[in-house]
Each structure stands twice: as C-alpha cells, then as structure tokens.
Amino acid sequence: DSGVTQTPKHLITATGQRVTLRCSPRSGDLSVYWYQQSLDQGLQFLIQYYNGEERAKGNILERFSAQQFPDLHSELNLSSLELGDSALYFCASSVAFGAYTDTQYFGPGTRLTVL
Amino acid sequence: GENVEQHPSTLSVQEGDSAVIKCTYSDSASNYFPWYKQELGKRPQLIIDIRSNVGEKKDQRIAVTLNKTAKHFSLHITETQPEDSAVYFCAARGKFYFGSGTKLNVKP
C-alpha cells in the first residue's frame, strides 16, 4: 500500500457524461500528479499540482480539468466523455516537486469505462 | 520537452536468466531516474531509482546503471523468477514522462 488513495475504483458511464475522480495523497506529500493509461499503453502525464497550484501540464485535453484543495486532495474532472476516454487513471503524489524529492508513489487507480 | 525511449518493448527470458532493459533520454538536465514495475491491472510500484551523481545502484537481484554522457540508463534483473513478469517503466526527471514500457515474461 503506497498510502495514496483513489476513489472510485471503477466507474462506468455513458458518452457525453461528466465524472469526477478523487485522489488523496500520502500524508505529508504536497504534489499530486494525474496520469492516464489506456489499454496496453504507457503512462501519459496529464497534470501536476503542488500545494494547491497547477505546476505542470502534459497531454491533458481541454475537456479535462483538475484542482487541488486546501486539504491537498485532488479531483480530476472529465467532461463530454468519449469512448476513447476509457482508461485507467492514476494519481501519484510526492513530497515536493524538485528532482531529488520527486519520488512518485501511485494510487491504485480508477478504471473508467465509457459506453 | 523530455523524450524517454525504452527498449525492448517485449522481453521473454527463461527463469534464472538475466534481463536488461534500456532507456535513453534527451534532456541533459535530468538528474533522477526511477524504475517502476506494474503488474496487470495494478498500480506502478517503484522498484529502484538512481540519482545523477551515482553511476550504479544495486538492490538484491535488481541493479540500475547510468551513463550521463551517453544519456542512457539500464535496469538489470538477475536470476529472474516468474514473479518478475510484469511491465517495467523507466522515467527521467526533469519532466514527468515515462518510457513506453517493457513487457517482461519470465518462462518457468
């Protein structure tokens, strides 16, 4: 157990809908990262937050957004869902954002299925 | 941005043999290189990492080597066991980009 929690574990929804994925980082970690992993694919970095502020953006679609709250938990919002959005979504956390403290610990993931 | 290339994409070895996975990176500012193991349907788990001021690091059957001049680093697994079968990802920090993954299959 990495100490990073994600809810829900599974999510099944229809095209055009909107969902929210939730992540709680390890105790003491200030940075949260979101990744998308499609079937048999690698990890695609979406976005990073550090202590409530957006720090880095990757291949995140405009239909997707995220935020980190004062208690450091983070939410990833996916809207106007398409079939291709079906994937495993991982959250990871680290202490800060500098390279030497950048070890990322992953949560168990949320499996999103869009029908 | 960072570009991390990982080879091979699949690797099949006999139990007890060694396995080597290689990654190259483009950003010379990268100074932290973690390796993750991901079993099917599960989260990636850190198995070993190396900082740029170290050329080699070993942890039991797993070792990582780093060549900063050539901008490549490798994961070495010795005496492979069936439970080593998984997908392995490398990363080069700086940025937050992972290699494309290597599916390792250890045949009993």
Coordinates of C-alpha atoms in Angstrom, one line a residue:
Chain A
D1 CA 0.0 0.0 0.0
S2 CA 1.5 3.3 -1.2
G3 CA -0.6 5.5 1.1
V4 CA -2.2 7.2 -1.9
T5 CA -5.9 6.6 -2.1
Q6 CA -8.2 6.9 -5.1
T7 CA -12.0 6.7 -5.4
P8 CA -14.0 5.3 -7.0
K9 CA -12.2 2.1 -8.0
H10 CA -14.4 1.5 -11.0
L11 CA -16.7 3.9 -12.9
I12 CA -19.0 3.1 -15.8
T13 CA -20.7 5.9 -17.6
A14 CA -22.1 6.9 -21.0
T15 CA -20.7 9.1 -23.7
G16 CA -21.3 12.8 -23.2
Q17 CA -21.4 12.5 -19.4
R18 CA -19.2 14.1 -16.8
V19 CA -17.3 12.3 -14.0
T20 CA -15.1 13.3 -11.1
L21 CA -12.2 11.2 -9.9
R22 CA -10.8 11.8 -6.4
C23 CA -7.3 11.3 -5.0
S24 CA -5.8 11.7 -1.5
P25 CA -2.0 11.9 -1.4
R26 CA 0.2 10.3 1.1
S27 CA 0.4 12.1 4.4
G28 CA 3.0 15.0 4.1
D29 CA 3.1 14.9 0.3
L30 CA 2.3 18.3 -1.3
S31 CA 2.4 17.3 -5.0
V32 CA -0.2 15.4 -6.9
Y33 CA 0.1 14.1 -10.4
W34 CA -2.5 12.6 -12.7
Y35 CA -1.8 10.0 -15.4
Q36 CA -3.9 8.3 -18.0
Q37 CA -3.2 4.7 -19.0
S38 CA -5.2 3.3 -21.9
L39 CA -5.3 -0.4 -22.6
D40 CA -1.8 -1.8 -23.1
Q41 CA -0.4 1.7 -23.3
G42 CA 2.1 3.6 -21.3
L43 CA 1.6 6.3 -18.7
Q44 CA 0.5 9.6 -20.1
F45 CA 1.1 12.5 -17.8
L46 CA -1.9 14.8 -17.6
I47 CA -1.2 17.5 -14.9
Q48 CA 0.6 18.2 -11.7
Y49 CA -0.5 20.3 -8.7
Y50 CA 1.7 21.5 -5.9
N51 CA 0.2 22.8 -2.7
G52 CA -2.9 23.9 -4.4
E53 CA -1.4 25.4 -7.5
E54 CA -1.0 24.0 -11.0
R55 CA 2.7 23.4 -11.7
A56 CA 2.9 21.4 -14.9
K57 CA 0.7 20.4 -17.7
G58 CA 1.1 17.4 -20.0
N59 CA -1.2 15.9 -22.6
I60 CA -4.4 17.0 -20.9
L61 CA -7.5 17.6 -23.1
E62 CA -9.5 20.7 -22.8
R63 CA -12.5 18.6 -21.7
F64 CA -10.5 17.6 -18.6
S65 CA -9.7 19.7 -15.7
A66 CA -8.3 19.2 -12.2
Q67 CA -7.8 21.0 -8.9
Q68 CA -6.1 20.5 -5.6
F69 CA -7.9 21.6 -2.5
P70 CA -6.6 23.1 0.8
D71 CA -6.5 19.7 2.4
L72 CA -4.3 18.6 -0.5
H73 CA -6.7 16.1 -2.0
S74 CA -7.2 16.4 -5.7
E75 CA -10.0 15.9 -8.2
L76 CA -9.8 15.2 -11.9
N77 CA -12.9 16.2 -13.8
L78 CA -13.6 14.6 -17.2
S79 CA -16.5 16.0 -19.2
S80 CA -18.2 15.3 -22.6
L81 CA -16.8 11.8 -22.3
E82 CA -15.9 9.8 -25.4
L83 CA -15.3 6.1 -25.9
G84 CA -11.6 6.8 -26.2
D85 CA -11.5 8.2 -22.7
S86 CA -11.9 4.7 -21.3
A87 CA -8.7 4.1 -19.4
L88 CA -7.1 3.6 -16.0
Y89 CA -6.5 6.9 -14.3
F90 CA -3.7 7.0 -11.8
C91 CA -2.9 9.6 -9.2
A92 CA 0.5 9.8 -7.7
S93 CA 2.0 12.0 -5.0
S94 CA 5.4 13.2 -3.9
V95 CA 6.8 15.3 -1.2
A96 CA 7.5 18.3 -3.4
F97 CA 8.4 19.0 -7.0
G98 CA 12.1 19.2 -7.0
A99 CA 14.0 16.4 -8.7
Y100 CA 15.6 15.0 -5.6
T101 CA 12.4 14.7 -3.7
D102 CA 10.4 13.7 -6.8
T103 CA 9.8 10.0 -6.0
Q104 CA 6.2 9.4 -7.0
Y105 CA 4.0 7.0 -5.2
F106 CA 1.0 5.8 -7.2
G107 CA -2.5 5.1 -6.0
P108 CA -4.5 2.0 -7.1
G109 CA -6.1 3.8 -10.0
T110 CA -9.7 4.4 -11.2
R111 CA -10.8 2.3 -14.1
L112 CA -13.2 4.4 -16.2
T113 CA -15.3 2.7 -18.8
V114 CA -17.3 4.9 -21.2
L115 CA -20.1 3.0 -23.0
Chain B
G1 CA 10.2 18.5 -23.6
E2 CA 11.6 15.3 -22.3
N3 CA 11.7 12.3 -24.6
V4 CA 12.4 9.0 -23.0
E5 CA 12.9 6.0 -25.3
Q6 CA 12.7 2.5 -23.8
H7 CA 13.8 -0.8 -25.4
P8 CA 12.8 -3.5 -25.9
S9 CA 9.0 -3.3 -25.8
T10 CA 8.8 -7.0 -25.0
L11 CA 11.3 -9.3 -23.5
S12 CA 11.0 -13.1 -22.9
V13 CA 13.6 -14.9 -20.8
Q14 CA 13.9 -18.3 -19.2
E15 CA 13.7 -18.5 -15.4
G16 CA 17.1 -17.9 -13.9
D17 CA 18.4 -15.9 -16.9
S18 CA 19.2 -12.2 -16.7
A19 CA 17.1 -9.4 -18.2
V20 CA 18.2 -6.0 -19.3
I21 CA 16.0 -3.0 -20.2
K22 CA 17.5 0.2 -21.6
C23 CA 16.3 3.7 -21.7
T24 CA 17.6 6.8 -23.3
Y25 CA 16.7 10.4 -22.6
S26 CA 17.2 13.8 -24.3
D27 CA 17.2 16.4 -21.5
S28 CA 20.7 16.8 -20.1
A29 CA 19.2 18.5 -17.0
S30 CA 17.5 15.2 -16.0
N31 CA 19.0 14.1 -12.7
Y32 CA 16.7 11.5 -11.2
F33 CA 15.9 8.1 -12.9
P34 CA 13.3 5.8 -11.3
W35 CA 12.1 2.4 -12.5
Y36 CA 8.6 1.2 -11.9
K37 CA 7.1 -2.3 -12.1
Q38 CA 3.4 -2.7 -13.0
E39 CA 1.6 -5.9 -12.7
L40 CA -1.6 -6.4 -14.8
G41 CA -4.3 -4.1 -13.6
K42 CA -2.3 -2.8 -10.7
R43 CA -0.6 0.4 -9.8
P44 CA 3.0 1.1 -10.9
Q45 CA 5.4 0.5 -8.0
L46 CA 8.8 2.0 -7.6
I47 CA 11.4 -0.8 -7.6
I48 CA 14.7 1.1 -7.8
D49 CA 15.9 4.6 -8.6
I50 CA 19.2 6.4 -9.2
R51 CA 20.4 9.9 -8.8
S52 CA 22.7 11.6 -11.4
N53 CA 25.7 11.7 -9.0
V54 CA 25.8 7.9 -8.9
G55 CA 26.8 5.5 -11.7
E56 CA 25.3 2.3 -10.4
K57 CA 22.9 1.1 -7.7
K58 CA 22.1 -2.4 -6.7
D59 CA 19.3 -3.9 -4.6
Q60 CA 19.4 -7.7 -4.3
R61 CA 18.7 -9.0 -7.8
I62 CA 18.0 -5.6 -9.3
A63 CA 20.5 -3.1 -10.4
V64 CA 20.4 0.2 -12.4
T65 CA 23.3 1.8 -14.2
L66 CA 23.5 5.3 -15.5
N67 CA 25.7 6.8 -18.2
K68 CA 25.1 10.6 -18.2
T69 CA 27.5 11.2 -21.0
A70 CA 25.6 9.0 -23.3
K71 CA 22.2 9.8 -21.7
H72 CA 21.2 6.3 -21.1
F73 CA 20.4 4.1 -18.1
S74 CA 19.5 0.5 -17.8
L75 CA 17.7 -1.9 -15.5
H76 CA 19.3 -5.3 -14.8
I77 CA 17.5 -8.2 -13.3
T78 CA 19.5 -11.2 -12.4
E79 CA 18.3 -14.8 -11.6
T80 CA 14.8 -13.9 -13.0
Q81 CA 11.8 -15.5 -11.5
P82 CA 8.2 -15.9 -12.8
E83 CA 7.0 -13.3 -10.3
D84 CA 9.3 -10.8 -12.1
S85 CA 6.9 -11.0 -15.1
A86 CA 5.3 -7.5 -15.4
V87 CA 5.6 -4.3 -17.4
Y88 CA 8.6 -2.1 -16.4
F89 CA 8.7 1.6 -17.0
C90 CA 11.6 4.0 -16.8
A91 CA 11.4 7.7 -16.3
A92 CA 13.9 10.6 -16.4
R93 CA 13.1 13.6 -14.2
G94 CA 13.1 16.8 -15.0
K95 CA 9.7 16.4 -16.6
F96 CA 7.1 13.7 -15.9
Y97 CA 7.4 11.5 -18.9
F98 CA 7.7 7.8 -18.7
G99 CA 9.2 5.4 -21.2
S100 CA 6.7 3.3 -23.2
G101 CA 7.2 0.2 -21.1
T102 CA 8.8 -3.2 -21.4
K103 CA 6.7 -6.3 -21.0
L104 CA 8.9 -8.9 -19.3
N105 CA 7.8 -12.5 -19.5
V106 CA 9.8 -15.0 -17.4
K107 CA 9.1 -18.5 -18.5
P108 CA 9.3 -21.2 -15.8

